[in-house]
mmCIF file of C-alpha atoms and ligand atoms in Angstrom:
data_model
loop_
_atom_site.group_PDB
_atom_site.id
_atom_site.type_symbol
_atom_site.label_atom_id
_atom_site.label_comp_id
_atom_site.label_asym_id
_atom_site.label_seq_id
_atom_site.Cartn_x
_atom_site.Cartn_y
_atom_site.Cartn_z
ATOM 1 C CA UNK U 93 118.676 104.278 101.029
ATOM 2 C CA UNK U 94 115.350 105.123 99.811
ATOM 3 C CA UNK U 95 112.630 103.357 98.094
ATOM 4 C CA UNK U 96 109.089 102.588 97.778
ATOM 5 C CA UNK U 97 106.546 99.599 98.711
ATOM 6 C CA UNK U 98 103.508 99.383 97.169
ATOM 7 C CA UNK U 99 101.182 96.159 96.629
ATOM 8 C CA UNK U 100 97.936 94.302 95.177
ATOM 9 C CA UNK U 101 97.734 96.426 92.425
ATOM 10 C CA UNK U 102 95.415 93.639 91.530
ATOM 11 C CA UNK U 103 95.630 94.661 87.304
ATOM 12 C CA UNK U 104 93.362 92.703 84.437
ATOM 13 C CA UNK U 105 90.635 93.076 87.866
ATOM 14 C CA UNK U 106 87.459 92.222 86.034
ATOM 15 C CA UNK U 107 84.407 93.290 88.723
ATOM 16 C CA UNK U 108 82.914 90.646 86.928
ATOM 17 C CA UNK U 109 79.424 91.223 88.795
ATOM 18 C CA UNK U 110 80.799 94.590 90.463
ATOM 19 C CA UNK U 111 79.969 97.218 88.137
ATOM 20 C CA UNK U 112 78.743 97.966 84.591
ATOM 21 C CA UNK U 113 80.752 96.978 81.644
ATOM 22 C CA UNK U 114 81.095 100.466 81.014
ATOM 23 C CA UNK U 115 82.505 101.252 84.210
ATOM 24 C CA UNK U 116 84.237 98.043 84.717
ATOM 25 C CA UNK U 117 86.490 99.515 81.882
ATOM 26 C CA UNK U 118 87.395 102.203 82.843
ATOM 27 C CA UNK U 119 88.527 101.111 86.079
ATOM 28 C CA UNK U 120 90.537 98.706 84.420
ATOM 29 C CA UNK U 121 92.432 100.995 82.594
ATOM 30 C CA UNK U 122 92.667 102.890 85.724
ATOM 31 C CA UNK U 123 94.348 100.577 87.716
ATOM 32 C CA UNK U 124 96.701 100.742 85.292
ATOM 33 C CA UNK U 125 97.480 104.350 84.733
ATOM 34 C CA UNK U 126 97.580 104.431 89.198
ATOM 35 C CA UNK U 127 100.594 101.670 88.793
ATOM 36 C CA UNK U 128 102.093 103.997 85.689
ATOM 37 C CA UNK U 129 102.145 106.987 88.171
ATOM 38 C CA UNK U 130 104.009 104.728 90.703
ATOM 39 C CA UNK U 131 106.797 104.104 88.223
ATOM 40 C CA UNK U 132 106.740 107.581 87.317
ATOM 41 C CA UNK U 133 107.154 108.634 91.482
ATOM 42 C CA UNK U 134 110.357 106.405 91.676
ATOM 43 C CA UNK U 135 111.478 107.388 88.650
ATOM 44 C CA UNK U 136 111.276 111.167 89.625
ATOM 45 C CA UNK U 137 112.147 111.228 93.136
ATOM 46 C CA UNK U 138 115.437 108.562 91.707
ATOM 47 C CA UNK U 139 114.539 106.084 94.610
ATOM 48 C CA UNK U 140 117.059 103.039 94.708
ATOM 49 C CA UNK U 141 114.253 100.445 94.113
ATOM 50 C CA UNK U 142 111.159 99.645 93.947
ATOM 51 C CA UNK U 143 109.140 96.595 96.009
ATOM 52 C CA UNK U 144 105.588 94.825 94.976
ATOM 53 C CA UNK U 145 104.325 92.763 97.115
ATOM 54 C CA UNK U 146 102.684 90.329 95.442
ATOM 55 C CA UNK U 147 98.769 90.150 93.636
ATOM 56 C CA UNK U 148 100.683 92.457 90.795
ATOM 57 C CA UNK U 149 97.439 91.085 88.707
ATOM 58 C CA UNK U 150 94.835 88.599 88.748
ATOM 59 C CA UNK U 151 95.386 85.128 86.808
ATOM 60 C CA UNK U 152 92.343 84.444 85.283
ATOM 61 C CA UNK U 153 92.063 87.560 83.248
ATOM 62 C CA UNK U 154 95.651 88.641 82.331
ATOM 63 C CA UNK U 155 96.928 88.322 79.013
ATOM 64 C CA UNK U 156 100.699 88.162 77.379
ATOM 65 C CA UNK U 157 99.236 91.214 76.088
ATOM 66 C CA UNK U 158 99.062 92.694 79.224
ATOM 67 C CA UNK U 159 102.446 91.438 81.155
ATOM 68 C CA UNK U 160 104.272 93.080 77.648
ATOM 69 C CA UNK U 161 102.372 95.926 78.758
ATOM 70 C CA UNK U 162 103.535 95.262 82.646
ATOM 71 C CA UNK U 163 106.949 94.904 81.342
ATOM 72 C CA UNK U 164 106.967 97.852 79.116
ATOM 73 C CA UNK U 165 106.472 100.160 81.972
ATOM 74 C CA UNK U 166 108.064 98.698 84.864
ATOM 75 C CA UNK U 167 111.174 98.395 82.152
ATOM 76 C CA UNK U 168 111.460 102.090 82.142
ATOM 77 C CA UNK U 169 112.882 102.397 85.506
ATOM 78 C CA UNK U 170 116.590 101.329 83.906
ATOM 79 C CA UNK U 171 118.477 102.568 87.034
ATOM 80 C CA UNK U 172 116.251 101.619 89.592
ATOM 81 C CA UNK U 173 115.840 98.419 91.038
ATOM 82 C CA UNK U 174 112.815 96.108 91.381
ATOM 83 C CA UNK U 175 111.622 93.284 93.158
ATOM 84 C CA UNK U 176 108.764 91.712 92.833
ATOM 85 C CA UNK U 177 107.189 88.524 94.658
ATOM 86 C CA UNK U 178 103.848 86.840 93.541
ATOM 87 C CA UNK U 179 100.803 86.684 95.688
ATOM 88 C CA UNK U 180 97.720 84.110 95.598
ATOM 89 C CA UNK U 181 96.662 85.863 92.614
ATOM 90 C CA UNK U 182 99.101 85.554 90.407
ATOM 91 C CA UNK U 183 101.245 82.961 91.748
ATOM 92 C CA UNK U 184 103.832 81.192 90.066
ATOM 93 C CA UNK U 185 103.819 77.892 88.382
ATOM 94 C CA UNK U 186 105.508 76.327 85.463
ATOM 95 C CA UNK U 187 102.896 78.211 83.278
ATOM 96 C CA UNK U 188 103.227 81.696 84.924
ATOM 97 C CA UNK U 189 103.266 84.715 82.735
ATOM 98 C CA UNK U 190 106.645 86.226 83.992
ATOM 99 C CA UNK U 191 108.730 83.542 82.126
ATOM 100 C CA UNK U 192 106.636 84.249 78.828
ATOM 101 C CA UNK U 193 108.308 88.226 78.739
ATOM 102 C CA UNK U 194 111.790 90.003 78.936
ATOM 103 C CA UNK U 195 112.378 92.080 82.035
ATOM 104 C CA UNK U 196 115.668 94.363 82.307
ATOM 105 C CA UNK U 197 118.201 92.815 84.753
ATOM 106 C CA UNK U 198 117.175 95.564 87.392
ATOM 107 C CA UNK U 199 114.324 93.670 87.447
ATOM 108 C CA UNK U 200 114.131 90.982 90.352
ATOM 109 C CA UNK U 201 111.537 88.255 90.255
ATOM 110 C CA UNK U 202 111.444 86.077 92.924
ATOM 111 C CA UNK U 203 110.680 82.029 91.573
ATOM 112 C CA UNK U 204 109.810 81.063 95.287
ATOM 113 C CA UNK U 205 111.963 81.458 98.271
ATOM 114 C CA UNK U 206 115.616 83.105 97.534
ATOM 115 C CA UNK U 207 117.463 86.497 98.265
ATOM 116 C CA UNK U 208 119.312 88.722 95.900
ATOM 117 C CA UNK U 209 122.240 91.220 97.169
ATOM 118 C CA UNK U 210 122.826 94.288 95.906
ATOM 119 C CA UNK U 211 126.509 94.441 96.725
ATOM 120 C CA UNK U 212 126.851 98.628 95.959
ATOM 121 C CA UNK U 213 123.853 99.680 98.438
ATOM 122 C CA UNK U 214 125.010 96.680 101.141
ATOM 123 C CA UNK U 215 121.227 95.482 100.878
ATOM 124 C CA UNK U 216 119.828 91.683 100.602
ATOM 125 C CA UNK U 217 116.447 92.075 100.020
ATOM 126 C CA UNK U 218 114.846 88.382 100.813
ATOM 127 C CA UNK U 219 111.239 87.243 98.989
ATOM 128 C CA UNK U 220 109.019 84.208 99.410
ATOM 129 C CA UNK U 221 106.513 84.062 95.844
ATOM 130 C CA UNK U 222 103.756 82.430 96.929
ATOM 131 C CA UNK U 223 102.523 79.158 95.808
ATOM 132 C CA UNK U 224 99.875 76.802 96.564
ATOM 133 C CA UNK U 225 102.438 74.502 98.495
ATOM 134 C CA UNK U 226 103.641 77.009 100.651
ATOM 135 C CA UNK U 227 103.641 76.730 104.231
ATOM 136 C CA UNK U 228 104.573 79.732 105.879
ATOM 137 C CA UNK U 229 104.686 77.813 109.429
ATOM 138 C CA UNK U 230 107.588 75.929 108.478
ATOM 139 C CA UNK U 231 109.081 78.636 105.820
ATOM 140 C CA UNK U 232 109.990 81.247 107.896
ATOM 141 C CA UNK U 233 113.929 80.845 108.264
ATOM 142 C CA UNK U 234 116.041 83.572 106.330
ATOM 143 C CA UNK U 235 120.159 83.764 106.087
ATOM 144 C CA UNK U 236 120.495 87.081 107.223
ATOM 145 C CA UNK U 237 123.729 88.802 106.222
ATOM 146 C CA UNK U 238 124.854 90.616 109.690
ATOM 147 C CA UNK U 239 126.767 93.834 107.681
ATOM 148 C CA UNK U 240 123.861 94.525 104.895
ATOM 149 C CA UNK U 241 120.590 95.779 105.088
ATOM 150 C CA UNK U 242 117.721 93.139 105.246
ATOM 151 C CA UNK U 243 114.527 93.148 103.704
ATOM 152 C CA UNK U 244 111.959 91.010 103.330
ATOM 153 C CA UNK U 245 109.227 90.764 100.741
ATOM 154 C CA UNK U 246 106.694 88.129 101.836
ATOM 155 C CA UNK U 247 102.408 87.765 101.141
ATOM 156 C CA UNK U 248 99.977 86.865 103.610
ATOM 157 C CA UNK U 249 97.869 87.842 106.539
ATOM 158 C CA UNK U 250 99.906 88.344 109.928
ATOM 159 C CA UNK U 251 96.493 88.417 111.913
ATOM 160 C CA UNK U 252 96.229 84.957 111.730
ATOM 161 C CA UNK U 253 93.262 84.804 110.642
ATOM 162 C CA UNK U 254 93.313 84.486 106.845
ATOM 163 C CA UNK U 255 93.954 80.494 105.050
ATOM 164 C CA UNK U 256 97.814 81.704 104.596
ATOM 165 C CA UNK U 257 99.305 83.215 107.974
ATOM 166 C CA UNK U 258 102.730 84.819 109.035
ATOM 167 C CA UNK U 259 103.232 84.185 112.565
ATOM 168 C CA UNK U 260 105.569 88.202 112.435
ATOM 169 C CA UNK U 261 107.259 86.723 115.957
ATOM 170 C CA UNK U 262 109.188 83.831 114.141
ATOM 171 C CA UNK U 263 110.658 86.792 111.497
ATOM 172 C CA UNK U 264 112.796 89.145 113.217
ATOM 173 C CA UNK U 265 115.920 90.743 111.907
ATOM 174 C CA UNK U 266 114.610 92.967 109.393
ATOM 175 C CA UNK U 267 115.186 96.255 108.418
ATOM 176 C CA UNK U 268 112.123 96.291 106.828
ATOM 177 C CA UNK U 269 109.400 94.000 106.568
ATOM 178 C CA UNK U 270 107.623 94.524 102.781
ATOM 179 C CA UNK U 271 103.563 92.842 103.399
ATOM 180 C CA UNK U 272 101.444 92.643 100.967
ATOM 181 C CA UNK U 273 97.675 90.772 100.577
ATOM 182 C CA UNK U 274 95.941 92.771 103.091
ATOM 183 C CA UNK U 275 94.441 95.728 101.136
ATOM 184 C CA UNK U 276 94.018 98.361 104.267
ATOM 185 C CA UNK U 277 97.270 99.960 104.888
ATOM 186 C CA UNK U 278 98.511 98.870 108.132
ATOM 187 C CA UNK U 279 101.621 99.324 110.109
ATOM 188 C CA UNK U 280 101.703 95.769 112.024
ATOM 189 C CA UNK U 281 105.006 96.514 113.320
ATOM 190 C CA UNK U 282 107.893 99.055 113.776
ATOM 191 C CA UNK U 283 109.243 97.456 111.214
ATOM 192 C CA UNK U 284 106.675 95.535 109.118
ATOM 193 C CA UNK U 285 104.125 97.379 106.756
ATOM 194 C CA UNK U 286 100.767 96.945 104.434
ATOM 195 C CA UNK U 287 100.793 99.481 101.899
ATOM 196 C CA UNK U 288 96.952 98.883 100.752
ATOM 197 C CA UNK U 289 95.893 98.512 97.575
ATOM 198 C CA UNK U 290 97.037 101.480 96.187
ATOM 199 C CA UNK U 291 93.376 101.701 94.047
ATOM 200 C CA UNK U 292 89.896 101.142 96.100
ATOM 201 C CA UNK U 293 88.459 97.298 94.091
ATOM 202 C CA UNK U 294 85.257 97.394 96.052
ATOM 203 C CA UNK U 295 83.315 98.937 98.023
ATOM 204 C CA UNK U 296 84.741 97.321 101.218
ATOM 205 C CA UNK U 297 87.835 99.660 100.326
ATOM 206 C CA UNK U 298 86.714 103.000 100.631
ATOM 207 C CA UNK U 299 89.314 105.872 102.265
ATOM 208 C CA UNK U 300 92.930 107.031 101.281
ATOM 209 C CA UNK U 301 95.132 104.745 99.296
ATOM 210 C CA UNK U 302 98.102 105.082 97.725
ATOM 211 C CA UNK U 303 101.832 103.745 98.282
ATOM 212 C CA UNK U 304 104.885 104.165 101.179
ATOM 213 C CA UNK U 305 108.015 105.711 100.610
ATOM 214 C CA UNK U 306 111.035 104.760 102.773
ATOM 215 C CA UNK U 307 113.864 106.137 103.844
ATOM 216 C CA UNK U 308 116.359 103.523 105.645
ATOM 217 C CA UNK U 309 119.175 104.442 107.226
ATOM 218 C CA UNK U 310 120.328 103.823 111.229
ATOM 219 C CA UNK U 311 116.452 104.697 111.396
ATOM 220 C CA UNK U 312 113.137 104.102 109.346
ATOM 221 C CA UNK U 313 111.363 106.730 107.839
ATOM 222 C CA UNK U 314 108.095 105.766 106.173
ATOM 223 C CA UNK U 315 106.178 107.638 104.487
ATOM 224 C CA UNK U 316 102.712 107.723 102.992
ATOM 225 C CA UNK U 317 101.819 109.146 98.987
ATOM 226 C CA UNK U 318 97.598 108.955 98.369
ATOM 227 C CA UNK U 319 97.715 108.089 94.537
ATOM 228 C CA UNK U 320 94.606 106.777 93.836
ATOM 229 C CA UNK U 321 92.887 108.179 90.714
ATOM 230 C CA UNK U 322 88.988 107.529 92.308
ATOM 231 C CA UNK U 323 87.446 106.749 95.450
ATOM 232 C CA UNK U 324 85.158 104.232 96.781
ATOM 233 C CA UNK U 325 82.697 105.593 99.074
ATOM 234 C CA UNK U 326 79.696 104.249 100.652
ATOM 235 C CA UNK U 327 77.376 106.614 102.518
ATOM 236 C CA UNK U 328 74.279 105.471 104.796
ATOM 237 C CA UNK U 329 71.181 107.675 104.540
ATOM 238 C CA UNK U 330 68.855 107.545 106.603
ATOM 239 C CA UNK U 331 65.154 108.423 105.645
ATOM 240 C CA UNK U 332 62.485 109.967 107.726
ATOM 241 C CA UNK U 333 59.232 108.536 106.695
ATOM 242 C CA UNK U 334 58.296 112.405 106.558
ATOM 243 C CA UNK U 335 60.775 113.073 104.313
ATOM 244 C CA UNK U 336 59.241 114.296 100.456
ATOM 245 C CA UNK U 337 60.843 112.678 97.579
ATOM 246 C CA UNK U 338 61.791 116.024 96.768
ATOM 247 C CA UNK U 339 63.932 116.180 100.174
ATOM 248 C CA UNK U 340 65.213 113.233 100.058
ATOM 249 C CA UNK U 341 66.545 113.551 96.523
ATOM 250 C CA UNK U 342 68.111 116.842 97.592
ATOM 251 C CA UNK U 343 69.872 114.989 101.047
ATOM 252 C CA UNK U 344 71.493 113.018 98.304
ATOM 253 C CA UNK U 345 72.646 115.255 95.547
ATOM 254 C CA UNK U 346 74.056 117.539 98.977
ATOM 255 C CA UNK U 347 76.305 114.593 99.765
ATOM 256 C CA UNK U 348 77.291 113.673 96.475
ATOM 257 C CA UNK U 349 78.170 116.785 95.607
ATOM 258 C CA UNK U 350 82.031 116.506 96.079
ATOM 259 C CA UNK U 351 82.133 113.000 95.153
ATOM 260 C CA UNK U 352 81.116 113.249 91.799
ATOM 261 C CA UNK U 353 84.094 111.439 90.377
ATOM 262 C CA UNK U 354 84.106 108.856 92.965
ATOM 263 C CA UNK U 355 82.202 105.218 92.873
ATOM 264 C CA UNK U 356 79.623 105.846 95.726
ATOM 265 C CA UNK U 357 76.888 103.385 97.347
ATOM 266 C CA UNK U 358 74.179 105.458 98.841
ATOM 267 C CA UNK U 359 71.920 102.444 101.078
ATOM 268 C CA UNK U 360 68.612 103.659 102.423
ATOM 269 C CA UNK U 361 67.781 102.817 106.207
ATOM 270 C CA UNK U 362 65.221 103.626 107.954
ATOM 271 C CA UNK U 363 61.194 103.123 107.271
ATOM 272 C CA UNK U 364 59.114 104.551 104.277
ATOM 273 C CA UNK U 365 55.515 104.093 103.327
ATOM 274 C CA UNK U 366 56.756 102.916 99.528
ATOM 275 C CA UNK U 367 60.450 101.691 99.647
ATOM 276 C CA UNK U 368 60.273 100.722 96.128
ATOM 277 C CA UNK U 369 58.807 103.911 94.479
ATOM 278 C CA UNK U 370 61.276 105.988 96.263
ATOM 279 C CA UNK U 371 64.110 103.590 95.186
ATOM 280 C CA UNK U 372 62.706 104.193 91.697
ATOM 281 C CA UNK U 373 62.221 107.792 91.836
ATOM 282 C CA UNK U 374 65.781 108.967 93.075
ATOM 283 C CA UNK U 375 67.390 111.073 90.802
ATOM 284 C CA UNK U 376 71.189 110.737 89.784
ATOM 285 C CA UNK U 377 73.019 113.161 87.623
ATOM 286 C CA UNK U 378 74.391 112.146 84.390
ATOM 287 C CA UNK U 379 78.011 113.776 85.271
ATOM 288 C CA UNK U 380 78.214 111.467 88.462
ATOM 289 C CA UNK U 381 80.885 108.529 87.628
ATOM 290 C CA UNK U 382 79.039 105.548 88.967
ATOM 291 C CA UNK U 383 76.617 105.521 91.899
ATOM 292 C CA UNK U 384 74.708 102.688 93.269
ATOM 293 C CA UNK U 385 72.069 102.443 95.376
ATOM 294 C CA UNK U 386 71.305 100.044 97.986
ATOM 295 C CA UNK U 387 67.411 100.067 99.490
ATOM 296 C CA UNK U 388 67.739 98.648 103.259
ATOM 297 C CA UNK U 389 63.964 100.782 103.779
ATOM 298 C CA UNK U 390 61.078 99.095 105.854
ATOM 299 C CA UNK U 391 57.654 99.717 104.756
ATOM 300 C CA UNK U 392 56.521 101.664 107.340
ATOM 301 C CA UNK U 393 52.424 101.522 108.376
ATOM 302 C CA UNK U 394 50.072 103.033 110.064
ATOM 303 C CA UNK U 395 48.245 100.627 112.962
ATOM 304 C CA UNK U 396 44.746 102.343 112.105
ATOM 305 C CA UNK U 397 45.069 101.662 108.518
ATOM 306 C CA UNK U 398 46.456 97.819 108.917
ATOM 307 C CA UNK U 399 43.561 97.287 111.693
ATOM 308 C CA UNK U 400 40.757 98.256 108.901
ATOM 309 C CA UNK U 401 42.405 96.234 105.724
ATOM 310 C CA UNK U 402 42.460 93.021 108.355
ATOM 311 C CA UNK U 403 39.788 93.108 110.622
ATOM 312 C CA UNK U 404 39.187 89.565 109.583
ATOM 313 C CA UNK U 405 42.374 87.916 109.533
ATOM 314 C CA UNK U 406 45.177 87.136 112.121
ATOM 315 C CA UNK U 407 47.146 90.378 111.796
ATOM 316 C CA UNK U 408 43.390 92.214 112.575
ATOM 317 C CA UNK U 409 43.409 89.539 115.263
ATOM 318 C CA UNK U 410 46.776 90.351 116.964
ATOM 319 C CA UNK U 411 46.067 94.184 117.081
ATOM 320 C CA UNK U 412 42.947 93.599 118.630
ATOM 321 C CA UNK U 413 45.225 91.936 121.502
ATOM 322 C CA UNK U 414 48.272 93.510 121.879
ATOM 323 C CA UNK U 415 46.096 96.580 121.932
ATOM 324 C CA UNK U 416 47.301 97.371 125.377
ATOM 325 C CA UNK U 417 51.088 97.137 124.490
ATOM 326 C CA UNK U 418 52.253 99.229 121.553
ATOM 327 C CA UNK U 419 56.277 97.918 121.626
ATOM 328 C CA UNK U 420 54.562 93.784 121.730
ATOM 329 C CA UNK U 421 52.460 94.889 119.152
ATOM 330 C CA UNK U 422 55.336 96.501 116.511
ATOM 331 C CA UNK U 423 57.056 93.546 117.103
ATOM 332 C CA UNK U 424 54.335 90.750 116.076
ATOM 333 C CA UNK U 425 53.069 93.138 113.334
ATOM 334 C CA UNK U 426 56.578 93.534 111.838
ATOM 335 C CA UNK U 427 57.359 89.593 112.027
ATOM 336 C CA UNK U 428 53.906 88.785 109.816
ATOM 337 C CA UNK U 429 54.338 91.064 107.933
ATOM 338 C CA UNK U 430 57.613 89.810 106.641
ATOM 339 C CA UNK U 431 56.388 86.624 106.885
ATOM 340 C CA UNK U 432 53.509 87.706 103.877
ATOM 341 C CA UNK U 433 56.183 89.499 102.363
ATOM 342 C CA UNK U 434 58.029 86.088 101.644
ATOM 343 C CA UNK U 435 54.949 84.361 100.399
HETATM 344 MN MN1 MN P 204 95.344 91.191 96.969
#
């Protein structure tokens, strides 16, 4: 059988405090037309379902406008079957959105814990939705049915490390493990994927994304599709304190060059005799998407200079001293002055 895992498409995302209104809405719609193209994939390639692994969209901003608009496109796959499981985003509860639309019957929505088999492929796929009560240290047990395919649709963090964990040891028996809530693809097991968010949401997720395509049949076969309609990346510069405005506006229209589209962070390290006027005085092009810029600059100083402007005071007072020892010296000068720097 074939099919395709994808999760966290994370639609209705606001970036309240992320990006520009502007931007912000384009992204949105975005997110949307990236989840479109998945439908479209499994609808072309006539997979036998479709899996989401939960954080389909986020709570706070969807509307019953927008789960019609979920259901009018994940509706189209009549054939192909889908199952979905909430995440912490858009978990279920008496008042979730799900209940409030039709879905097809192809369409599988799992209320909390429960399986569904699919008698003609010999599959029971298995799902946990997540709620706030859920406790996946107890919830882990799963009647697996010895002559089918298993698969299991679950959303948490298997590292351990996150405020909902999967302990992967106590959930063997799968054919195929569906994760979702961790937005880096990872393969965590031979048997047990992350797809990713198949759409960068910050600028923490920058690189490939997209969804995984399965085959399953004596073996696993998975395969990785890069969907994503715009990248996030986030590129370090760092400035010489030689370096004209001129240059260093041409360093970063060199590198930005073939990420025009793209949402890109440019931060500034290094030293510079005036951070702020360079921040100010870097040029962006008008037909670049969205690019930020992040100033991480020191002022940079010259010891002759700082000696004559403070001749009187303590920082004229500690070059006098440290004279002798030009790496004590840096040191003390830098910690005053971002000391008066906080004043
Ligand atoms: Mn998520």
């Amino acid at each position: 059988m074939k099919f395709i895992h994808t999760a966290d498409l994370h639609l209705g995302r606001f970036y309240k405090g992320e990006l520009p209104l502007e931007i912000a809405k384009i992204r949105r719609e975005e997110l949307w037309k990236n989840f479109e193209n998945i439908v479209k994939y499994a609808s072309e390639k006539n997979v036998d379902f479709l899996l989401i692994s939960g954080d389909i969209y986020e709570r706070e901003y969807f509307t019953l406008d927008d789960m019609n608009r979920f259901a009018s496109i994940i509706n189209t796959l009549e054939d192909i079957k889908v199952f979905i499981i909430a995440g912490n985003h858009d978990y279920i509860d008496k008042n979730t959105l799900y209940n409030k639309v039709r879905f097809n019957k192809n369409i599988y929505i799992f209320k909390s814990k429960e399986y569904f088999d699919i008698d003609e492929l010999k599959l029971r796929v298995h799902g946990i939705s997540w709620d706030r009560d859920i406790d996946f240290s107890k919830d882990l047990d799963f009647e697996i049915k010895d002559d089918y395919k298993n698969i299991l649709l679950i959303h948490g963090s298997v590292s351990g490390k996150d405020y909902f964990p999967i302990d992967l040891d106590k959930i063997k028996n799968f054919d195929y493990i569906a994760l979702g809530h961790i937005h880096l693809r990872e393969k965590v097991k031979e048997n047990a994927y992350y797809p990713g968010s198949p759409e960068g949401l910050n600028f923490k997720e920058v690189g490939e994304r997209g969804f995984l395509e399965i085959h399953l049949k004596d073996k696993l076969d998975v395969k990785f599709t890069n969907n994503q309609i715009r990248k996030y990346n986030v590129f370090n510069i760092e400035i010489n304190k030689k370096e004209s405005i001129l240059e260093i506006n041409n360093k970063i229209k060199d590198i930005l060059s073939s990420y025009k589209k793209d949402l890109n962070r440019i931060i500034l390290v290094g030293e510079y005799e005036n951070p702020k006027y360079l921040e100010n005085s870097i040029l962006l092009d008008s037909e670049y998407f969205y690019t930020e810029i992040i100033n991480e600059l020191s002022k940079s100083y010259s010891i002759e200079d700082l000696y004559l402007e403070n001749k009187e005071n303590i920082i004229g007072k500690v070059i006098e001293d440290l004279s002798e020892d030009r790496e004590a010296l840096n040191i003390a000068i830098e910690a005053l002055m971002e000391a008066q720097n906080e004043n």
